[in-house]
PDB file of C-alpha atoms in Angstrom:
ATOM      1  CA  MET A   1      13.212   9.509 -18.311  1.00  0.00           C
ATOM      2  CA  LEU A   2      14.125  13.125 -17.679  1.00  0.00           C
ATOM      3  CA  VAL A   3      11.938  13.233 -14.548  1.00  0.00           C
ATOM      4  CA  ALA A   4      13.514  10.036 -13.237  1.00  0.00           C
ATOM      5  CA  GLY A   5      16.976  11.493 -13.860  1.00  0.00           C
ATOM      6  CA  LEU A   6      16.162  14.595 -11.772  1.00  0.00           C
ATOM      7  CA  ALA A   7      14.943  12.664  -8.753  1.00  0.00           C
ATOM      8  CA  THR A   8      18.426  11.783  -7.509  1.00  0.00           C
ATOM      9  CA  PRO A   9      19.825  15.363  -7.513  1.00  0.00           C
ATOM     10  CA  PHE A  10      16.681  16.590  -5.734  1.00  0.00           C
ATOM     11  CA  ASP A  11      16.943  13.793  -3.186  1.00  0.00           C
ATOM     12  CA  LEU A  12      20.569  14.715  -2.526  1.00  0.00           C
ATOM     13  CA  LEU A  13      19.687  18.391  -2.224  1.00  0.00           C
ATOM     14  CA  PHE A  14      16.807  17.606   0.138  1.00  0.00           C
ATOM     15  CA  ARG A  15      19.016  15.410   2.329  1.00  0.00           C
ATOM     16  CA  SER A  16      21.701  18.097   2.411  1.00  0.00           C
ATOM     17  CA  LEU A  17      19.142  20.730   3.426  1.00  0.00           C
ATOM     18  CA  LYS A  18      17.763  18.479   6.161  1.00  0.00           C
ATOM     19  CA  GLN A  19      21.280  17.892   7.485  1.00  0.00           C
ATOM     20  CA  LYS A  20      22.008  21.634   7.537  1.00  0.00           C
ATOM     21  CA  GLU A  21      18.673  22.256   9.268  1.00  0.00           C
ATOM     22  CA  ALA A  22      19.552  19.730  11.979  1.00  0.00           C
ATOM     23  CA  GLU A  23      22.966  21.349  12.459  1.00  0.00           C
ATOM     24  CA  LEU A  24      21.387  24.791  12.806  1.00  0.00           C
ATOM     25  CA  GLU A  25      18.792  23.505  15.274  1.00  0.00           C
ATOM     26  CA  SER A  26      21.583  22.004  17.359  1.00  0.00           C
ATOM     27  CA  LYS A  27      23.454  25.323  17.368  1.00  0.00           C
ATOM     28  CA  VAL A  28      20.301  27.182  18.397  1.00  0.00           C
ATOM     29  CA  VAL A  29      19.750  24.823  21.339  1.00  0.00           C
ATOM     30  CA  GLU A  30      23.400  25.104  22.390  1.00  0.00           C
ATOM     31  CA  ARG A  31      23.490  28.898  22.171  1.00  0.00           C
ATOM     32  CA  THR A  32      20.122  29.307  23.873  1.00  0.00           C
ATOM     33  CA  SER A  33      21.424  27.246  26.779  1.00  0.00           C
ATOM     34  CA  ALA A  34      24.587  29.373  26.978  1.00  0.00           C
ATOM     35  CA  LEU A  35      22.496  32.552  26.884  1.00  0.00           C
ATOM     36  CA  ARG A  36      20.261  31.339  29.727  1.00  0.00           C
ATOM     37  CA  LYS A  37      23.300  30.494  31.856  1.00  0.00           C
ATOM     38  CA  SER A  38      24.797  33.912  31.190  1.00  0.00           C
ATOM     39  CA  GLN A  39      21.538  35.678  32.021  1.00  0.00           C
ATOM     40  CA  ALA A  40      21.200  33.708  35.262  1.00  0.00           C
ATOM     41  CA  LEU A  41      24.742  34.671  36.262  1.00  0.00           C
ATOM     42  CA  ASN A  42      24.087  38.335  35.481  1.00  0.00           C
ATOM     43  CA  ARG A  43      20.860  38.283  37.510  1.00  0.00           C
ATOM     44  CA  ALA A  44      22.665  36.680  40.457  1.00  0.00           C
ATOM     45  CA  VAL A  45      25.451  39.267  40.393  1.00  0.00           C
ATOM     46  CA  VAL A  46      23.028  42.204  40.207  1.00  0.00           C
ATOM     47  CA  GLU A  47      20.661  40.801  42.816  1.00  0.00           C
ATOM     48  CA  ASN A  48      23.356  39.877  45.341  1.00  0.00           C
ATOM     49  CA  SER A  49      25.481  42.990  44.967  1.00  0.00           C
ATOM     50  CA  PRO A  50      25.598  45.225  48.021  1.00  0.00           C
ATOM     51  CA  ALA A  51      25.760  48.217  45.661  1.00  0.00           C
ATOM     52  CA  VAL A  52      22.582  49.957  44.569  1.00  0.00           C
ATOM     53  CA  ILE A  53      21.984  48.944  40.953  1.00  0.00           C
ATOM     54  CA  TYR A  54      19.175  50.162  38.769  1.00  0.00           C
ATOM     55  CA  LEU A  55      18.480  50.771  35.098  1.00  0.00           C
ATOM     56  CA  THR A  56      16.284  53.358  33.481  1.00  0.00           C
ATOM     57  CA  ASP A  57      14.962  53.658  29.958  1.00  0.00           C
ATOM     58  CA  LEU A  58      15.421  56.722  27.758  1.00  0.00           C
ATOM     59  CA  ASP A  59      12.454  58.385  29.495  1.00  0.00           C
ATOM     60  CA  CYS A  60      14.168  57.918  32.893  1.00  0.00           C
ATOM     61  CA  ARG A  61      11.677  55.274  34.021  1.00  0.00           C
ATOM     62  CA  TYR A  62      13.051  52.504  36.217  1.00  0.00           C
ATOM     63  CA  THR A  63      13.221  49.201  34.357  1.00  0.00           C
ATOM     64  CA  LEU A  64      15.350  47.168  36.770  1.00  0.00           C
ATOM     65  CA  ALA A  65      16.440  47.503  40.381  1.00  0.00           C
ATOM     66  CA  ASN A  66      18.182  45.215  42.821  1.00  0.00           C
ATOM     67  CA  ALA A  67      17.531  44.444  46.487  1.00  0.00           C
ATOM     68  CA  ALA A  68      19.939  47.176  47.643  1.00  0.00           C
ATOM     69  CA  PHE A  69      17.846  49.727  45.740  1.00  0.00           C
ATOM     70  CA  GLU A  70      14.745  48.364  47.435  1.00  0.00           C
ATOM     71  CA  ARG A  71      16.332  48.721  50.878  1.00  0.00           C
ATOM     72  CA  LEU A  72      17.517  52.238  50.079  1.00  0.00           C
ATOM     73  CA  VAL A  73      14.139  53.443  48.842  1.00  0.00           C
ATOM     74  CA  GLY A  74      12.147  51.492  51.418  1.00  0.00           C
ATOM     75  CA  ARG A  75       9.557  50.132  49.008  1.00  0.00           C
ATOM     76  CA  PRO A  76       9.236  47.053  46.818  1.00  0.00           C
ATOM     77  CA  ARG A  77      11.227  47.607  43.640  1.00  0.00           C
ATOM     78  CA  ARG A  78       8.362  46.444  41.438  1.00  0.00           C
ATOM     79  CA  ARG A  79       6.432  49.494  42.621  1.00  0.00           C
ATOM     80  CA  SER A  80       9.264  51.625  41.213  1.00  0.00           C
ATOM     81  CA  TRP A  81       9.370  50.034  37.767  1.00  0.00           C
ATOM     82  CA  GLY A  82       7.934  52.266  35.086  1.00  0.00           C
ATOM     83  CA  ARG A  83       8.141  55.311  37.366  1.00  0.00           C
ATOM     84  CA  ARG A  84      10.469  58.274  37.183  1.00  0.00           C
ATOM     85  CA  PRO A  85      12.489  59.479  40.187  1.00  0.00           C
ATOM     86  CA  SER A  86      10.388  62.651  40.159  1.00  0.00           C
ATOM     87  CA  SER A  87       7.254  60.597  40.900  1.00  0.00           C
ATOM     88  CA  PHE A  88       8.543  59.760  44.392  1.00  0.00           C
ATOM     89  CA  SER A  89       7.981  62.093  47.285  1.00  0.00           C
ATOM     90  CA  ARG A  90      11.116  63.827  48.539  1.00  0.00           C
ATOM     91  CA  ARG A  91      11.183  61.458  51.496  1.00  0.00           C
ATOM     92  CA  THR A  92      11.170  58.296  49.342  1.00  0.00           C
ATOM     93  CA  SER A  93      13.174  59.536  46.345  1.00  0.00           C
ATOM     94  CA  PRO A  94      16.168  57.285  45.639  1.00  0.00           C
ATOM     95  CA  PHE A  95      18.218  60.374  44.944  1.00  0.00           C
ATOM     96  CA  ALA A  96      17.258  61.952  48.278  1.00  0.00           C
ATOM     97  CA  SER A  97      18.281  58.717  50.008  1.00  0.00           C
ATOM     98  CA  ILE A  98      21.623  58.675  48.200  1.00  0.00           C
ATOM     99  CA  ALA A  99      22.206  62.328  49.004  1.00  0.00           C
ATOM    100  CA  ALA A 100      21.517  61.656  52.692  1.00  0.00           C
ATOM    101  CA  ILE A 101      24.107  58.884  52.732  1.00  0.00           C
ATOM    102  CA  THR A 102      26.821  60.826  50.911  1.00  0.00           C
ATOM    103  CA  THR A 103      26.499  64.111  52.832  1.00  0.00           C
TER     104      THR A 103
END
């Protein structure tokens, strides 16, 4: 009798948990979609900007570069990723190229 009396509260709890799980899953799908759209927009802005855009990590290694950076340096940007500016020859250094433009 006691076991039969507990079945209903557990059923209600289980149903409530399943409902909450479905709500959370829906939020995850919605927010993942929004994040992907935002990332795509950011990529498009960086890639299509006429300005030279690049990121480095704390060790000054290139982690991201746009097409303007590639044109400035004169080499595919993927060849720059993971490298420091000091690893380029003076002729191909991004900083040497920038200095030549600004002086």
